[in-house]
Amino acid sequence: VGIPIGYNWSTLTALVGWAYGWVGLVDVVIGSQMSALNGYYLDRYCFKSWVERKIAGLPEKKRTYFDAAKSVIEGGSAGFLMQIVVRVSPVPYGISTAFLSSTCNINIFLYLTTTLIGTTPGMITMVNLGVVVRRLGSFSAAAAS
């Protein structure tokens, strides 16, 4: 499931739930952590200047929001909570990974911990969807129930 590009993360997670049931949640957790780890190092060391150029090209008001979020994230305990909020929010996974890893000066272990905490609700939800669809036999039967 740890694919930083390609199919949508939630689609793959639901398919893992359909194929493996609740045991697949272990695969989803490991895959998501490996994807976060790969994204962290790729964004930090290969795409940092590109991400910074993209942020610099934004209107000043949006850059101000990025700067405010960055200062909170790099702060103390509020930074821990802010990273979790970024992961729980509907911001696409790749964008939040690029922002957290290439623009914020955060520790890799803290980054992986907040990623695990912030993405776990979505992982459980999507694996559950796959399990329900498997039990009912199709997406249309699941939607009708």
mmCIF file of C-alpha atoms in Angstrom:
data_model
loop_
_atom_site.group_PDB
_atom_site.id
_atom_site.type_symbol
_atom_site.label_atom_id
_atom_site.label_comp_id
_atom_site.label_asym_id
_atom_site.label_seq_id
_atom_site.Cartn_x
_atom_site.Cartn_y
_atom_site.Cartn_z
ATOM 1 C CA VAL A 1 0.000 0.000 0.000
ATOM 2 C CA GLY A 2 3.005 2.278 0.401
ATOM 3 C CA ILE A 3 2.941 3.817 -3.062
ATOM 4 C CA PRO A 4 3.659 7.552 -3.102
ATOM 5 C CA ILE A 5 2.344 7.890 -6.669
ATOM 6 C CA GLY A 6 -0.207 6.074 -8.777
ATOM 7 C CA TYR A 7 -3.500 4.756 -7.464
ATOM 8 C CA ASN A 8 -5.234 6.594 -4.693
ATOM 9 C CA TRP A 9 -4.172 5.494 -1.211
ATOM 10 C CA SER A 10 -7.735 4.976 -0.008
ATOM 11 C CA THR A 11 -8.580 2.754 -2.988
ATOM 12 C CA LEU A 12 -5.600 0.504 -2.316
ATOM 13 C CA THR A 13 -6.375 0.418 1.391
ATOM 14 C CA ALA A 14 -9.972 -0.653 0.734
ATOM 15 C CA LEU A 15 -8.725 -3.318 -1.677
ATOM 16 C CA VAL A 16 -6.368 -4.659 0.983
ATOM 17 C CA GLY A 17 -9.323 -4.845 3.384
ATOM 18 C CA TRP A 18 -11.339 -6.678 0.753
ATOM 19 C CA ALA A 19 -8.546 -9.132 -0.050
ATOM 20 C CA TYR A 20 -7.120 -9.823 3.421
ATOM 21 C CA GLY A 21 -9.762 -8.683 5.864
ATOM 22 C CA TRP A 22 -8.689 -7.132 9.150
ATOM 23 C CA VAL A 23 -5.300 -8.844 8.959
ATOM 24 C CA GLY A 24 -4.614 -6.507 6.031
ATOM 25 C CA LEU A 25 -4.586 -3.574 8.446
ATOM 26 C CA VAL A 26 -1.079 -4.645 9.483
ATOM 27 C CA ASP A 27 0.001 -4.445 5.826
ATOM 28 C CA VAL A 28 -1.617 -1.043 5.447
ATOM 29 C CA VAL A 29 0.124 0.323 8.553
ATOM 30 C CA ILE A 30 3.537 -0.995 7.487
ATOM 31 C CA GLY A 31 3.067 0.182 3.893
ATOM 32 C CA SER A 32 1.934 3.634 4.940
ATOM 33 C CA GLN A 33 4.885 4.039 7.297
ATOM 34 C CA MET A 34 7.326 2.923 4.589
ATOM 35 C CA SER A 35 5.693 5.314 2.129
ATOM 36 C CA ALA A 36 5.999 8.135 4.674
ATOM 37 C CA LEU A 37 9.651 7.263 5.259
ATOM 38 C CA ASN A 38 10.407 7.196 1.522
ATOM 39 C CA GLY A 39 8.488 10.422 0.989
ATOM 40 C CA TYR A 40 10.314 12.106 3.851
ATOM 41 C CA TYR A 41 13.761 11.422 2.436
ATOM 42 C CA LEU A 42 12.816 11.974 -1.218
ATOM 43 C CA ASP A 43 11.128 15.284 -0.489
ATOM 44 C CA ARG A 44 13.789 16.451 1.913
ATOM 45 C CA TYR A 45 16.811 15.656 -0.255
ATOM 46 C CA CYS A 46 15.524 15.568 -3.854
ATOM 47 C CA PHE A 47 12.506 17.877 -4.079
ATOM 48 C CA LYS A 48 13.104 20.477 -1.370
ATOM 49 C CA SER A 49 13.984 23.317 -3.732
ATOM 50 C CA TRP A 50 11.050 22.470 -6.030
ATOM 51 C CA VAL A 51 8.581 22.529 -3.112
ATOM 52 C CA GLU A 52 10.042 25.796 -1.842
ATOM 53 C CA ARG A 53 9.680 27.341 -5.328
ATOM 54 C CA LYS A 54 6.040 26.211 -5.495
ATOM 55 C CA ILE A 55 5.310 27.737 -2.088
ATOM 56 C CA ALA A 56 7.144 30.946 -3.052
ATOM 57 C CA GLY A 57 4.927 31.181 -6.151
ATOM 58 C CA LEU A 58 1.741 31.196 -4.089
ATOM 59 C CA PRO A 59 -0.094 34.428 -3.276
ATOM 60 C CA GLU A 60 1.193 36.173 -0.166
ATOM 61 C CA LYS A 61 -1.872 35.291 1.937
ATOM 62 C CA LYS A 62 -1.390 31.548 1.304
ATOM 63 C CA ARG A 63 2.342 31.822 1.997
ATOM 64 C CA THR A 64 1.463 33.443 5.311
ATOM 65 C CA TYR A 65 -0.672 30.394 6.193
ATOM 66 C CA PHE A 66 2.213 28.074 5.277
ATOM 67 C CA ASP A 67 4.642 30.122 7.375
ATOM 68 C CA ALA A 68 2.248 30.117 10.342
ATOM 69 C CA ALA A 69 1.737 26.344 10.116
ATOM 70 C CA LYS A 70 5.479 25.817 9.778
ATOM 71 C CA SER A 71 6.234 27.901 12.873
ATOM 72 C CA VAL A 72 3.649 25.976 14.915
ATOM 73 C CA ILE A 73 4.903 22.593 13.650
ATOM 74 C CA GLU A 74 8.489 23.427 14.505
ATOM 75 C CA GLY A 75 7.379 24.528 17.984
ATOM 76 C CA GLY A 76 6.917 22.402 21.092
ATOM 77 C CA SER A 77 3.948 20.197 21.949
ATOM 78 C CA ALA A 78 1.638 22.239 19.731
ATOM 79 C CA GLY A 79 3.814 21.157 16.803
ATOM 80 C CA PHE A 80 3.120 17.511 17.580
ATOM 81 C CA LEU A 81 -0.628 18.160 17.539
ATOM 82 C CA MET A 82 -0.420 20.305 14.404
ATOM 83 C CA GLN A 83 1.336 17.503 12.518
ATOM 84 C CA ILE A 84 -1.457 15.139 13.495
ATOM 85 C CA VAL A 85 -4.050 17.678 12.338
ATOM 86 C CA VAL A 86 -2.257 17.971 8.980
ATOM 87 C CA ARG A 87 -2.410 14.171 8.566
ATOM 88 C CA VAL A 88 -6.076 13.918 9.598
ATOM 89 C CA SER A 89 -7.157 16.806 7.370
ATOM 90 C CA PRO A 90 -8.420 16.195 3.812
ATOM 91 C CA VAL A 91 -5.171 17.526 2.345
ATOM 92 C CA PRO A 92 -3.802 14.867 -0.046
ATOM 93 C CA TYR A 93 -1.163 12.634 1.518
ATOM 94 C CA GLY A 94 1.587 13.594 -0.949
ATOM 95 C CA ILE A 95 1.085 17.313 -0.438
ATOM 96 C CA SER A 96 1.158 17.040 3.345
ATOM 97 C CA THR A 97 4.237 14.789 3.123
ATOM 98 C CA ALA A 98 6.011 17.306 0.897
ATOM 99 C CA PHE A 99 5.125 20.179 3.212
ATOM 100 C CA LEU A 100 6.108 18.421 6.430
ATOM 101 C CA SER A 101 9.320 16.850 5.184
ATOM 102 C CA SER A 102 10.809 19.464 2.900
ATOM 103 C CA THR A 103 9.868 22.759 4.531
ATOM 104 C CA CYS A 104 9.629 21.926 8.244
ATOM 105 C CA ASN A 105 12.640 21.095 10.364
ATOM 106 C CA ILE A 106 11.249 18.041 12.170
ATOM 107 C CA ASN A 107 12.737 14.837 13.485
ATOM 108 C CA ILE A 108 12.089 11.677 11.431
ATOM 109 C CA PHE A 109 10.829 9.730 14.467
ATOM 110 C CA LEU A 110 8.376 12.467 15.413
ATOM 111 C CA TYR A 111 7.279 12.668 11.773
ATOM 112 C CA LEU A 112 6.625 8.906 11.582
ATOM 113 C CA THR A 113 4.814 8.902 14.943
ATOM 114 C CA THR A 114 2.471 11.726 13.978
ATOM 115 C CA THR A 115 1.918 10.140 10.566
ATOM 116 C CA LEU A 116 0.896 6.867 12.221
ATOM 117 C CA ILE A 117 -1.451 8.582 14.675
ATOM 118 C CA GLY A 118 -2.935 10.902 12.048
ATOM 119 C CA THR A 119 -3.528 8.289 9.347
ATOM 120 C CA THR A 120 -4.805 5.449 11.546
ATOM 121 C CA PRO A 121 -8.479 6.586 11.515
ATOM 122 C CA GLY A 122 -8.457 6.654 7.707
ATOM 123 C CA MET A 123 -6.728 3.280 7.519
ATOM 124 C CA ILE A 124 -9.286 1.659 9.814
ATOM 125 C CA THR A 125 -12.168 3.234 7.895
ATOM 126 C CA MET A 126 -10.946 2.102 4.481
ATOM 127 C CA VAL A 127 -10.019 -1.418 5.597
ATOM 128 C CA ASN A 128 -13.472 -1.659 7.180
ATOM 129 C CA LEU A 129 -15.029 -0.606 3.865
ATOM 130 C CA GLY A 130 -13.148 -3.397 2.106
ATOM 131 C CA VAL A 131 -14.239 -5.929 4.736
ATOM 132 C CA VAL A 132 -17.895 -4.841 4.461
ATOM 133 C CA VAL A 133 -17.850 -5.023 0.666
ATOM 134 C CA ARG A 134 -16.320 -8.492 0.814
ATOM 135 C CA ARG A 135 -19.002 -9.692 3.201
ATOM 136 C CA LEU A 136 -21.847 -8.205 1.151
ATOM 137 C CA GLY A 137 -20.417 -9.312 -2.173
ATOM 138 C CA SER A 138 -20.330 -6.009 -4.112
ATOM 139 C CA PHE A 139 -20.117 -2.239 -3.770
ATOM 140 C CA SER A 140 -23.751 -1.831 -4.854
ATOM 141 C CA ALA A 141 -24.910 -4.258 -2.136
ATOM 142 C CA ALA A 142 -22.798 -2.379 0.403
ATOM 143 C CA ALA A 143 -24.277 0.958 -0.674
ATOM 144 C CA ALA A 144 -27.823 -0.421 -0.465
ATOM 145 C CA SER A 145 -27.380 -1.650 3.117
#
